[in-house]
């Protein structure tokens, strides 16, 4: 299972983080397996986000489009949370988008060099699991 969230790259980084939290919370309708991968992606702007939401709707892929209620972004589409699903089904719709990274910093890629850094390794890591919040 993979849980994708997509946010606008034209927002300040703090606003992106907040909107990703909203998208995550609104798109998790039930408990998901601990082995679920979480991936945060960027789209360029609101128009691209709305176009992606439309393509997902047409493909009957379950998702939530987060619309901001408060100024200064009131009424704008901010992020999308996709219900966790098999990533193969989502690849045609999401593979062209970049991972979220703070401007001016390269995105870190998780590797298996650190035990437990990859979601699939957490169950077999000798480190204690992170507490659930």
PDB file of N, CA, C and O in Angstrom, residues 33-103:
ATOM      1  N   UNK A  33      -2.155  -0.403   7.156  1.00  0.00           N
ATOM      2  CA  UNK A  33      -1.047  -1.228   7.646  1.00  0.00           C
ATOM      3  C   UNK A  33       0.185  -0.378   7.961  1.00  0.00           C
ATOM      4  O   UNK A  33       0.464   0.608   7.278  1.00  0.00           O
ATOM      5  N   UNK A  34       0.930  -0.755   8.977  1.00  0.00           N
ATOM      6  CA  UNK A  34       2.155  -0.024   9.344  1.00  0.00           C
ATOM      7  C   UNK A  34       3.163  -0.043   8.198  1.00  0.00           C
ATOM      8  O   UNK A  34       4.025   0.806   8.126  1.00  0.00           O
ATOM      9  N   UNK A  35       3.066  -0.996   7.319  1.00  0.00           N
ATOM     10  CA  UNK A  35       4.008  -1.101   6.206  1.00  0.00           C
ATOM     11  C   UNK A  35       3.650  -0.176   5.032  1.00  0.00           C
ATOM     12  O   UNK A  35       4.326  -0.196   4.015  1.00  0.00           O
ATOM     13  N   UNK A  36       2.609   0.649   5.191  1.00  0.00           N
ATOM     14  CA  UNK A  36       2.205   1.565   4.125  1.00  0.00           C
ATOM     15  C   UNK A  36       3.294   2.611   3.893  1.00  0.00           C
ATOM     16  O   UNK A  36       3.802   3.209   4.824  1.00  0.00           O
ATOM     17  N   UNK A  37       3.643   2.821   2.637  1.00  0.00           N
ATOM     18  CA  UNK A  37       4.596   3.864   2.260  1.00  0.00           C
ATOM     19  C   UNK A  37       3.855   5.199   2.195  1.00  0.00           C
ATOM     20  O   UNK A  37       2.718   5.249   1.734  1.00  0.00           O
ATOM     21  N   UNK A  38       4.504   6.266   2.609  1.00  0.00           N
ATOM     22  CA  UNK A  38       3.956   7.617   2.509  1.00  0.00           C
ATOM     23  C   UNK A  38       4.834   8.416   1.564  1.00  0.00           C
ATOM     24  O   UNK A  38       6.054   8.465   1.741  1.00  0.00           O
ATOM     25  N   UNK A  39       4.218   9.034   0.557  1.00  0.00           N
ATOM     26  CA  UNK A  39       4.974   9.783  -0.443  1.00  0.00           C
ATOM     27  C   UNK A  39       4.299  11.135  -0.639  1.00  0.00           C
ATOM     28  O   UNK A  39       3.090  11.212  -0.874  1.00  0.00           O
ATOM     29  N   UNK A  40       5.091  12.219  -0.554  1.00  0.00           N
ATOM     30  CA  UNK A  40       4.594  13.579  -0.758  1.00  0.00           C
ATOM     31  C   UNK A  40       5.177  14.116  -2.057  1.00  0.00           C
ATOM     32  O   UNK A  40       6.390  14.108  -2.257  1.00  0.00           O
ATOM     33  N   UNK A  41       4.287  14.578  -2.934  1.00  0.00           N
ATOM     34  CA  UNK A  41       4.680  15.062  -4.249  1.00  0.00           C
ATOM     35  C   UNK A  41       4.296  16.525  -4.436  1.00  0.00           C
ATOM     36  O   UNK A  41       3.388  17.026  -3.774  1.00  0.00           O
ATOM     37  N   UNK A  42       4.985  17.187  -5.363  1.00  0.00           N
ATOM     38  CA  UNK A  42       4.701  18.575  -5.746  1.00  0.00           C
ATOM     39  C   UNK A  42       4.022  18.645  -7.103  1.00  0.00           C
ATOM     40  O   UNK A  42       4.393  17.906  -8.013  1.00  0.00           O
ATOM     41  N   UNK A  43       3.076  19.559  -7.247  1.00  0.00           N
ATOM     42  CA  UNK A  43       2.612  20.037  -8.541  1.00  0.00           C
ATOM     43  C   UNK A  43       2.973  21.515  -8.576  1.00  0.00           C
ATOM     44  O   UNK A  43       3.227  22.121  -7.537  1.00  0.00           O
ATOM     45  N   UNK A  44       2.990  22.111  -9.748  1.00  0.00           N
ATOM     46  CA  UNK A  44       3.468  23.489  -9.871  1.00  0.00           C
ATOM     47  C   UNK A  44       2.566  24.511  -9.173  1.00  0.00           C
ATOM     48  O   UNK A  44       3.058  25.398  -8.479  1.00  0.00           O
ATOM     49  N   UNK A  45       1.240  24.364  -9.349  1.00  0.00           N
ATOM     50  CA  UNK A  45       0.349  25.415  -8.880  1.00  0.00           C
ATOM     51  C   UNK A  45      -1.077  24.881  -8.755  1.00  0.00           C
ATOM     52  O   UNK A  45      -1.332  23.698  -8.964  1.00  0.00           O
ATOM     53  N   UNK A  46      -2.002  25.778  -8.423  1.00  0.00           N
ATOM     54  CA  UNK A  46      -3.389  25.376  -8.218  1.00  0.00           C
ATOM     55  C   UNK A  46      -4.019  24.794  -9.480  1.00  0.00           C
ATOM     56  O   UNK A  46      -4.749  23.802  -9.418  1.00  0.00           O
ATOM     57  N   UNK A  47      -3.739  25.382 -10.629  1.00  0.00           N
ATOM     58  CA  UNK A  47      -4.327  24.871 -11.880  1.00  0.00           C
ATOM     59  C   UNK A  47      -3.897  23.427 -12.123  1.00  0.00           C
ATOM     60  O   UNK A  47      -4.725  22.581 -12.505  1.00  0.00           O
ATOM     61  N   UNK A  48      -2.633  23.126 -11.892  1.00  0.00           N
ATOM     62  CA  UNK A  48      -2.152  21.760 -12.090  1.00  0.00           C
ATOM     63  C   UNK A  48      -2.748  20.814 -11.060  1.00  0.00           C
ATOM     64  O   UNK A  48      -3.077  19.665 -11.365  1.00  0.00           O
ATOM     65  N   UNK A  49      -2.927  21.289  -9.831  1.00  0.00           N
ATOM     66  CA  UNK A  49      -3.538  20.470  -8.787  1.00  0.00           C
ATOM     67  C   UNK A  49      -4.986  20.138  -9.149  1.00  0.00           C
ATOM     68  O   UNK A  49      -5.412  18.989  -9.055  1.00  0.00           O
ATOM     69  N   UNK A  50      -5.732  21.137  -9.601  1.00  0.00           N
ATOM     70  CA  UNK A  50      -7.132  20.901  -9.988  1.00  0.00           C
ATOM     71  C   UNK A  50      -7.225  19.967 -11.204  1.00  0.00           C
ATOM     72  O   UNK A  50      -8.116  19.129 -11.281  1.00  0.00           O
ATOM     73  N   UNK A  51      -6.292  20.105 -12.136  1.00  0.00           N
ATOM     74  CA  UNK A  51      -6.279  19.210 -13.309  1.00  0.00           C
ATOM     75  C   UNK A  51      -6.011  17.768 -12.878  1.00  0.00           C
ATOM     76  O   UNK A  51      -6.645  16.835 -13.378  1.00  0.00           O
ATOM     77  N   UNK A  52      -5.086  17.587 -11.926  1.00  0.00           N
ATOM     78  CA  UNK A  52      -4.816  16.245 -11.410  1.00  0.00           C
ATOM     79  C   UNK A  52      -6.056  15.691 -10.719  1.00  0.00           C
ATOM     80  O   UNK A  52      -6.426  14.531 -10.936  1.00  0.00           O
ATOM     81  N   UNK A  53      -6.710  16.502  -9.914  1.00  0.00           N
ATOM     82  CA  UNK A  53      -7.929  16.050  -9.227  1.00  0.00           C
ATOM     83  C   UNK A  53      -8.984  15.610 -10.243  1.00  0.00           C
ATOM     84  O   UNK A  53      -9.664  14.597 -10.041  1.00  0.00           O
ATOM     85  N   UNK A  54      -9.102  16.340 -11.330  1.00  0.00           N
ATOM     86  CA  UNK A  54     -10.076  15.984 -12.369  1.00  0.00           C
ATOM     87  C   UNK A  54      -9.720  14.637 -13.005  1.00  0.00           C
ATOM     88  O   UNK A  54     -10.594  13.790 -13.223  1.00  0.00           O
ATOM     89  N   UNK A  55      -8.434  14.435 -13.316  1.00  0.00           N
ATOM     90  CA  UNK A  55      -8.009  13.148 -13.905  1.00  0.00           C
ATOM     91  C   UNK A  55      -8.264  11.996 -12.934  1.00  0.00           C
ATOM     92  O   UNK A  55      -8.696  10.914 -13.342  1.00  0.00           O
ATOM     93  N   UNK A  56      -8.017  12.218 -11.643  1.00  0.00           N
ATOM     94  CA  UNK A  56      -8.263  11.174 -10.643  1.00  0.00           C
ATOM     95  C   UNK A  56      -9.757  10.862 -10.546  1.00  0.00           C
ATOM     96  O   UNK A  56     -10.145   9.697 -10.444  1.00  0.00           O
ATOM     97  N   UNK A  57     -10.581  11.893 -10.593  1.00  0.00           N
ATOM     98  CA  UNK A  57     -12.033  11.695 -10.549  1.00  0.00           C
ATOM     99  C   UNK A  57     -12.493  10.884 -11.753  1.00  0.00           C
ATOM    100  O   UNK A  57     -13.261   9.928 -11.613  1.00  0.00           O
ATOM    101  N   UNK A  58     -12.013  11.254 -12.939  1.00  0.00           N
ATOM    102  CA  UNK A  58     -12.393  10.541 -14.161  1.00  0.00           C
ATOM    103  C   UNK A  58     -11.958   9.083 -14.125  1.00  0.00           C
ATOM    104  O   UNK A  58     -12.631   8.218 -14.695  1.00  0.00           O
ATOM    105  N   UNK A  59     -10.854   8.795 -13.442  1.00  0.00           N
ATOM    106  CA  UNK A  59     -10.346   7.427 -13.339  1.00  0.00           C
ATOM    107  C   UNK A  59     -10.934   6.693 -12.135  1.00  0.00           C
ATOM    108  O   UNK A  59     -10.538   5.564 -11.858  1.00  0.00           O
ATOM    109  N   UNK A  60     -11.867   7.302 -11.441  1.00  0.00           N
ATOM    110  CA  UNK A  60     -12.490   6.773 -10.215  1.00  0.00           C
ATOM    111  C   UNK A  60     -11.452   6.343  -9.177  1.00  0.00           C
ATOM    112  O   UNK A  60     -11.574   5.287  -8.555  1.00  0.00           O
ATOM    113  N   UNK A  61     -10.427   7.183  -8.998  1.00  0.00           N
ATOM    114  CA  UNK A  61      -9.416   6.943  -7.965  1.00  0.00           C
ATOM    115  C   UNK A  61      -9.798   7.786  -6.753  1.00  0.00           C
ATOM    116  O   UNK A  61      -9.935   9.015  -6.854  1.00  0.00           O
ATOM    117  N   UNK A  62      -9.991   7.112  -5.618  1.00  0.00           N
ATOM    118  CA  UNK A  62     -10.441   7.783  -4.396  1.00  0.00           C
ATOM    119  C   UNK A  62      -9.396   8.788  -3.911  1.00  0.00           C
ATOM    120  O   UNK A  62      -8.225   8.454  -3.727  1.00  0.00           O
ATOM    121  N   UNK A  63      -9.852  10.022  -3.723  1.00  0.00           N
ATOM    122  CA  UNK A  63      -8.965  11.088  -3.257  1.00  0.00           C
ATOM    123  C   UNK A  63      -9.793  12.191  -2.606  1.00  0.00           C
ATOM    124  O   UNK A  63     -11.008  12.233  -2.743  1.00  0.00           O
ATOM    125  N   UNK A  64      -9.084  13.071  -1.896  1.00  0.00           N
ATOM    126  CA  UNK A  64      -9.701  14.232  -1.276  1.00  0.00           C
ATOM    127  C   UNK A  64      -8.957  15.460  -1.769  1.00  0.00           C
ATOM    128  O   UNK A  64      -7.729  15.527  -1.668  1.00  0.00           O
ATOM    129  N   UNK A  65      -9.685  16.433  -2.308  1.00  0.00           N
ATOM    130  CA  UNK A  65      -9.108  17.709  -2.717  1.00  0.00           C
ATOM    131  C   UNK A  65      -9.316  18.679  -1.553  1.00  0.00           C
ATOM    132  O   UNK A  65     -10.449  18.950  -1.158  1.00  0.00           O
ATOM    133  N   UNK A  66      -8.223  19.175  -0.984  1.00  0.00           N
ATOM    134  CA  UNK A  66      -8.294  20.077   0.159  1.00  0.00           C
ATOM    135  C   UNK A  66      -8.466  21.501  -0.353  1.00  0.00           C
ATOM    136  O   UNK A  66      -7.626  22.005  -1.102  1.00  0.00           O
ATOM    137  N   UNK A  67      -9.560  22.134   0.056  1.00  0.00           N
ATOM    138  CA  UNK A  67      -9.847  23.522  -0.291  1.00  0.00           C
ATOM    139  C   UNK A  67      -9.690  24.350   0.984  1.00  0.00           C
ATOM    140  O   UNK A  67     -10.319  24.059   2.008  1.00  0.00           O
ATOM    141  N   UNK A  68      -8.865  25.396   0.909  1.00  0.00           N
ATOM    142  CA  UNK A  68      -8.609  26.245   2.074  1.00  0.00           C
ATOM    143  C   UNK A  68      -9.819  27.127   2.369  1.00  0.00           C
ATOM    144  O   UNK A  68     -10.451  27.647   1.441  1.00  0.00           O
ATOM    145  N   UNK A  69     -10.126  27.271   3.643  1.00  0.00           N
ATOM    146  CA  UNK A  69     -11.253  28.102   4.063  1.00  0.00           C
ATOM    147  C   UNK A  69     -10.826  29.492   4.521  1.00  0.00           C
ATOM    148  O   UNK A  69     -11.618  30.417   4.501  1.00  0.00           O
ATOM    149  N   UNK A  70      -9.570  29.629   4.959  1.00  0.00           N
ATOM    150  CA  UNK A  70      -9.111  30.877   5.567  1.00  0.00           C
ATOM    151  C   UNK A  70      -8.259  31.705   4.611  1.00  0.00           C
ATOM    152  O   UNK A  70      -7.557  31.160   3.756  1.00  0.00           O
ATOM    153  N   UNK A  71      -8.314  33.048   4.786  1.00  0.00           N
ATOM    154  CA  UNK A  71      -7.432  33.906   3.999  1.00  0.00           C
ATOM    155  C   UNK A  71      -5.971  33.604   4.333  1.00  0.00           C
ATOM    156  O   UNK A  71      -5.700  33.128   5.429  1.00  0.00           O
ATOM    157  N   UNK A  72      -5.043  33.831   3.479  1.00  0.00           N
ATOM    158  CA  UNK A  72      -5.177  34.503   2.196  1.00  0.00           C
ATOM    159  C   UNK A  72      -5.489  33.556   1.034  1.00  0.00           C
ATOM    160  O   UNK A  72      -5.578  34.001  -0.101  1.00  0.00           O
ATOM    161  N   UNK A  73      -5.673  32.271   1.317  1.00  0.00           N
ATOM    162  CA  UNK A  73      -5.895  31.290   0.250  1.00  0.00           C
ATOM    163  C   UNK A  73      -7.337  30.796   0.187  1.00  0.00           C
ATOM    164  O   UNK A  73      -7.617  29.791  -0.457  1.00  0.00           O
ATOM    165  N   UNK A  74      -8.260  31.493   0.846  1.00  0.00           N
ATOM    166  CA  UNK A  74      -9.658  31.054   0.923  1.00  0.00           C
ATOM    167  C   UNK A  74     -10.206  30.698  -0.454  1.00  0.00           C
ATOM    168  O   UNK A  74     -10.059  31.449  -1.412  1.00  0.00           O
ATOM    169  N   UNK A  75     -10.792  29.500  -0.545  1.00  0.00           N
ATOM    170  CA  UNK A  75     -11.400  29.030  -1.780  1.00  0.00           C
ATOM    171  C   UNK A  75     -10.449  28.356  -2.747  1.00  0.00           C
ATOM    172  O   UNK A  75     -10.878  27.821  -3.757  1.00  0.00           O
ATOM    173  N   UNK A  76      -9.150  28.361  -2.437  1.00  0.00           N
ATOM    174  CA  UNK A  76      -8.171  27.760  -3.342  1.00  0.00           C
ATOM    175  C   UNK A  76      -7.936  26.281  -3.028  1.00  0.00           C
ATOM    176  O   UNK A  76      -7.972  25.867  -1.871  1.00  0.00           O
ATOM    177  N   UNK A  77      -7.679  25.506  -4.069  1.00  0.00           N
ATOM    178  CA  UNK A  77      -7.267  24.109  -3.906  1.00  0.00           C
ATOM    179  C   UNK A  77      -5.820  24.114  -3.440  1.00  0.00           C
ATOM    180  O   UNK A  77      -4.975  24.790  -4.032  1.00  0.00           O
ATOM    181  N   UNK A  78      -5.531  23.375  -2.378  1.00  0.00           N
ATOM    182  CA  UNK A  78      -4.212  23.424  -1.761  1.00  0.00           C
ATOM    183  C   UNK A  78      -3.428  22.119  -1.870  1.00  0.00           C
ATOM    184  O   UNK A  78      -2.210  22.140  -2.002  1.00  0.00           O
ATOM    185  N   UNK A  79      -4.124  20.993  -1.766  1.00  0.00           N
ATOM    186  CA  UNK A  79      -3.446  19.690  -1.746  1.00  0.00           C
ATOM    187  C   UNK A  79      -4.461  18.601  -2.086  1.00  0.00           C
ATOM    188  O   UNK A  79      -5.671  18.831  -2.068  1.00  0.00           O
ATOM    189  N   UNK A  80      -3.930  17.434  -2.366  1.00  0.00           N
ATOM    190  CA  UNK A  80      -4.751  16.244  -2.607  1.00  0.00           C
ATOM    191  C   UNK A  80      -4.201  15.128  -1.731  1.00  0.00           C
ATOM    192  O   UNK A  80      -2.990  14.916  -1.666  1.00  0.00           O
ATOM    193  N   UNK A  81      -5.096  14.409  -1.092  1.00  0.00           N
ATOM    194  CA  UNK A  81      -4.738  13.189  -0.382  1.00  0.00           C
ATOM    195  C   UNK A  81      -5.405  12.031  -1.088  1.00  0.00           C
ATOM    196  O   UNK A  81      -6.616  12.059  -1.313  1.00  0.00           O
ATOM    197  N   UNK A  82      -4.627  11.048  -1.478  1.00  0.00           N
ATOM    198  CA  UNK A  82      -5.185   9.857  -2.122  1.00  0.00           C
ATOM    199  C   UNK A  82      -5.292   8.753  -1.083  1.00  0.00           C
ATOM    200  O   UNK A  82      -4.359   8.554  -0.291  1.00  0.00           O
ATOM    201  N   UNK A  83      -6.410   8.066  -1.064  1.00  0.00           N
ATOM    202  CA  UNK A  83      -6.545   6.964  -0.133  1.00  0.00           C
ATOM    203  C   UNK A  83      -5.470   5.934  -0.431  1.00  0.00           C
ATOM    204  O   UNK A  83      -5.143   5.697  -1.601  1.00  0.00           O
ATOM    205  N   UNK A  84      -4.866   5.356   0.607  1.00  0.00           N
ATOM    206  CA  UNK A  84      -3.811   4.366   0.374  1.00  0.00           C
ATOM    207  C   UNK A  84      -4.291   3.259  -0.561  1.00  0.00           C
ATOM    208  O   UNK A  84      -5.399   2.742  -0.411  1.00  0.00           O
ATOM    209  N   UNK A  85      -3.452   2.956  -1.533  1.00  0.00           N
ATOM    210  CA  UNK A  85      -3.807   1.946  -2.534  1.00  0.00           C
ATOM    211  C   UNK A  85      -2.534   1.379  -3.143  1.00  0.00           C
ATOM    212  O   UNK A  85      -1.432   1.803  -2.810  1.00  0.00           O
ATOM    213  N   UNK A  86      -2.687   0.468  -4.063  1.00  0.00           N
ATOM    214  CA  UNK A  86      -1.558  -0.122  -4.771  1.00  0.00           C
ATOM    215  C   UNK A  86      -0.943   0.936  -5.685  1.00  0.00           C
ATOM    216  O   UNK A  86      -1.621   1.517  -6.528  1.00  0.00           O
ATOM    217  N   UNK A  87       0.343   1.201  -5.521  1.00  0.00           N
ATOM    218  CA  UNK A  87       1.014   2.269  -6.275  1.00  0.00           C
ATOM    219  C   UNK A  87       1.008   2.030  -7.781  1.00  0.00           C
ATOM    220  O   UNK A  87       1.079   2.966  -8.554  1.00  0.00           O
ATOM    221  N   UNK A  88       0.891   0.784  -8.217  1.00  0.00           N
ATOM    222  CA  UNK A  88       0.860   0.486  -9.657  1.00  0.00           C
ATOM    223  C   UNK A  88      -0.351   1.146 -10.317  1.00  0.00           C
ATOM    224  O   UNK A  88      -0.273   1.603 -11.451  1.00  0.00           O
ATOM    225  N   UNK A  89      -1.461   1.204  -9.604  1.00  0.00           N
ATOM    226  CA  UNK A  89      -2.665   1.834 -10.159  1.00  0.00           C
ATOM    227  C   UNK A  89      -2.476   3.343 -10.300  1.00  0.00           C
ATOM    228  O   UNK A  89      -3.050   3.973 -11.186  1.00  0.00           O
ATOM    229  N   UNK A  90      -1.661   3.936  -9.430  1.00  0.00           N
ATOM    230  CA  UNK A  90      -1.497   5.389  -9.413  1.00  0.00           C
ATOM    231  C   UNK A  90      -0.356   5.886 -10.296  1.00  0.00           C
ATOM    232  O   UNK A  90      -0.308   7.062 -10.638  1.00  0.00           O
ATOM    233  N   UNK A  91       0.552   5.007 -10.666  1.00  0.00           N
ATOM    234  CA  UNK A  91       1.738   5.409 -11.422  1.00  0.00           C
ATOM    235  C   UNK A  91       1.423   6.241 -12.661  1.00  0.00           C
ATOM    236  O   UNK A  91       2.070   7.264 -12.892  1.00  0.00           O
ATOM    237  N   UNK A  92       0.431   5.866 -13.487  1.00  0.00           N
ATOM    238  CA  UNK A  92       0.164   6.670 -14.683  1.00  0.00           C
ATOM    239  C   UNK A  92      -0.244   8.118 -14.379  1.00  0.00           C
ATOM    240  O   UNK A  92      -0.078   8.994 -15.207  1.00  0.00           O
ATOM    241  N   UNK A  93      -0.751   8.365 -13.186  1.00  0.00           N
ATOM    242  CA  UNK A  93      -1.241   9.690 -12.835  1.00  0.00           C
ATOM    243  C   UNK A  93      -0.221  10.518 -12.048  1.00  0.00           C
ATOM    244  O   UNK A  93      -0.296  11.748 -12.053  1.00  0.00           O
ATOM    245  N   UNK A  94       0.724   9.859 -11.374  1.00  0.00           N
ATOM    246  CA  UNK A  94       1.603  10.570 -10.446  1.00  0.00           C
ATOM    247  C   UNK A  94       3.085  10.520 -10.791  1.00  0.00           C
ATOM    248  O   UNK A  94       3.875  11.267 -10.212  1.00  0.00           O
ATOM    249  N   UNK A  95       3.484   9.687 -11.732  1.00  0.00           N
ATOM    250  CA  UNK A  95       4.920   9.460 -11.968  1.00  0.00           C
ATOM    251  C   UNK A  95       5.665  10.691 -12.489  1.00  0.00           C
ATOM    252  O   UNK A  95       6.882  10.761 -12.370  1.00  0.00           O
ATOM    253  N   UNK A  96       4.968  11.674 -13.019  1.00  0.00           N
ATOM    254  CA  UNK A  96       5.659  12.851 -13.559  1.00  0.00           C
ATOM    255  C   UNK A  96       5.908  13.937 -12.513  1.00  0.00           C
ATOM    256  O   UNK A  96       6.560  14.933 -12.813  1.00  0.00           O
ATOM    257  N   UNK A  97       5.443  13.746 -11.286  1.00  0.00           N
ATOM    258  CA  UNK A  97       5.600  14.769 -10.255  1.00  0.00           C
ATOM    259  C   UNK A  97       6.816  14.487  -9.376  1.00  0.00           C
ATOM    260  O   UNK A  97       7.129  13.339  -9.064  1.00  0.00           O
ATOM    261  N   UNK A  98       7.466  15.572  -8.941  1.00  0.00           N
ATOM    262  CA  UNK A  98       8.661  15.461  -8.099  1.00  0.00           C
ATOM    263  C   UNK A  98       8.282  15.292  -6.631  1.00  0.00           C
ATOM    264  O   UNK A  98       7.201  15.712  -6.201  1.00  0.00           O
ATOM    265  N   UNK A  99       9.201  14.696  -5.877  1.00  0.00           N
ATOM    266  CA  UNK A  99       9.032  14.619  -4.434  1.00  0.00           C
ATOM    267  C   UNK A  99       9.103  16.017  -3.835  1.00  0.00           C
ATOM    268  O   UNK A  99       9.820  16.892  -4.341  1.00  0.00           O
ATOM    269  N   UNK A 100       8.377  16.226  -2.747  1.00  0.00           N
ATOM    270  CA  UNK A 100       8.430  17.507  -2.053  1.00  0.00           C
ATOM    271  C   UNK A 100       9.822  17.679  -1.450  1.00  0.00           C
ATOM    272  O   UNK A 100      10.371  16.767  -0.839  1.00  0.00           O
ATOM    273  N   UNK A 101      10.398  18.854  -1.654  1.00  0.00           N
ATOM    274  CA  UNK A 101      11.692  19.203  -1.072  1.00  0.00           C
ATOM    275  C   UNK A 101      11.675  20.678  -0.725  1.00  0.00           C
ATOM    276  O   UNK A 101      11.086  21.481  -1.450  1.00  0.00           O
ATOM    277  N   UNK A 102      12.296  21.025   0.375  1.00  0.00           N
ATOM    278  CA  UNK A 102      12.385  22.432   0.752  1.00  0.00           C
ATOM    279  C   UNK A 102      13.234  23.161  -0.282  1.00  0.00           C
ATOM    280  O   UNK A 102      14.272  22.655  -0.693  1.00  0.00           O
ATOM    281  N   UNK A 103      12.793  24.335  -0.723  1.00  0.00           N
ATOM    282  CA  UNK A 103      13.572  25.080  -1.716  1.00  0.00           C
ATOM    283  C   UNK A 103      15.016  25.275  -1.261  1.00  0.00           C
ATOM    284  O   UNK A 103      15.282  25.564  -0.104  1.00  0.00           O
TER     285      UNK A 103
END
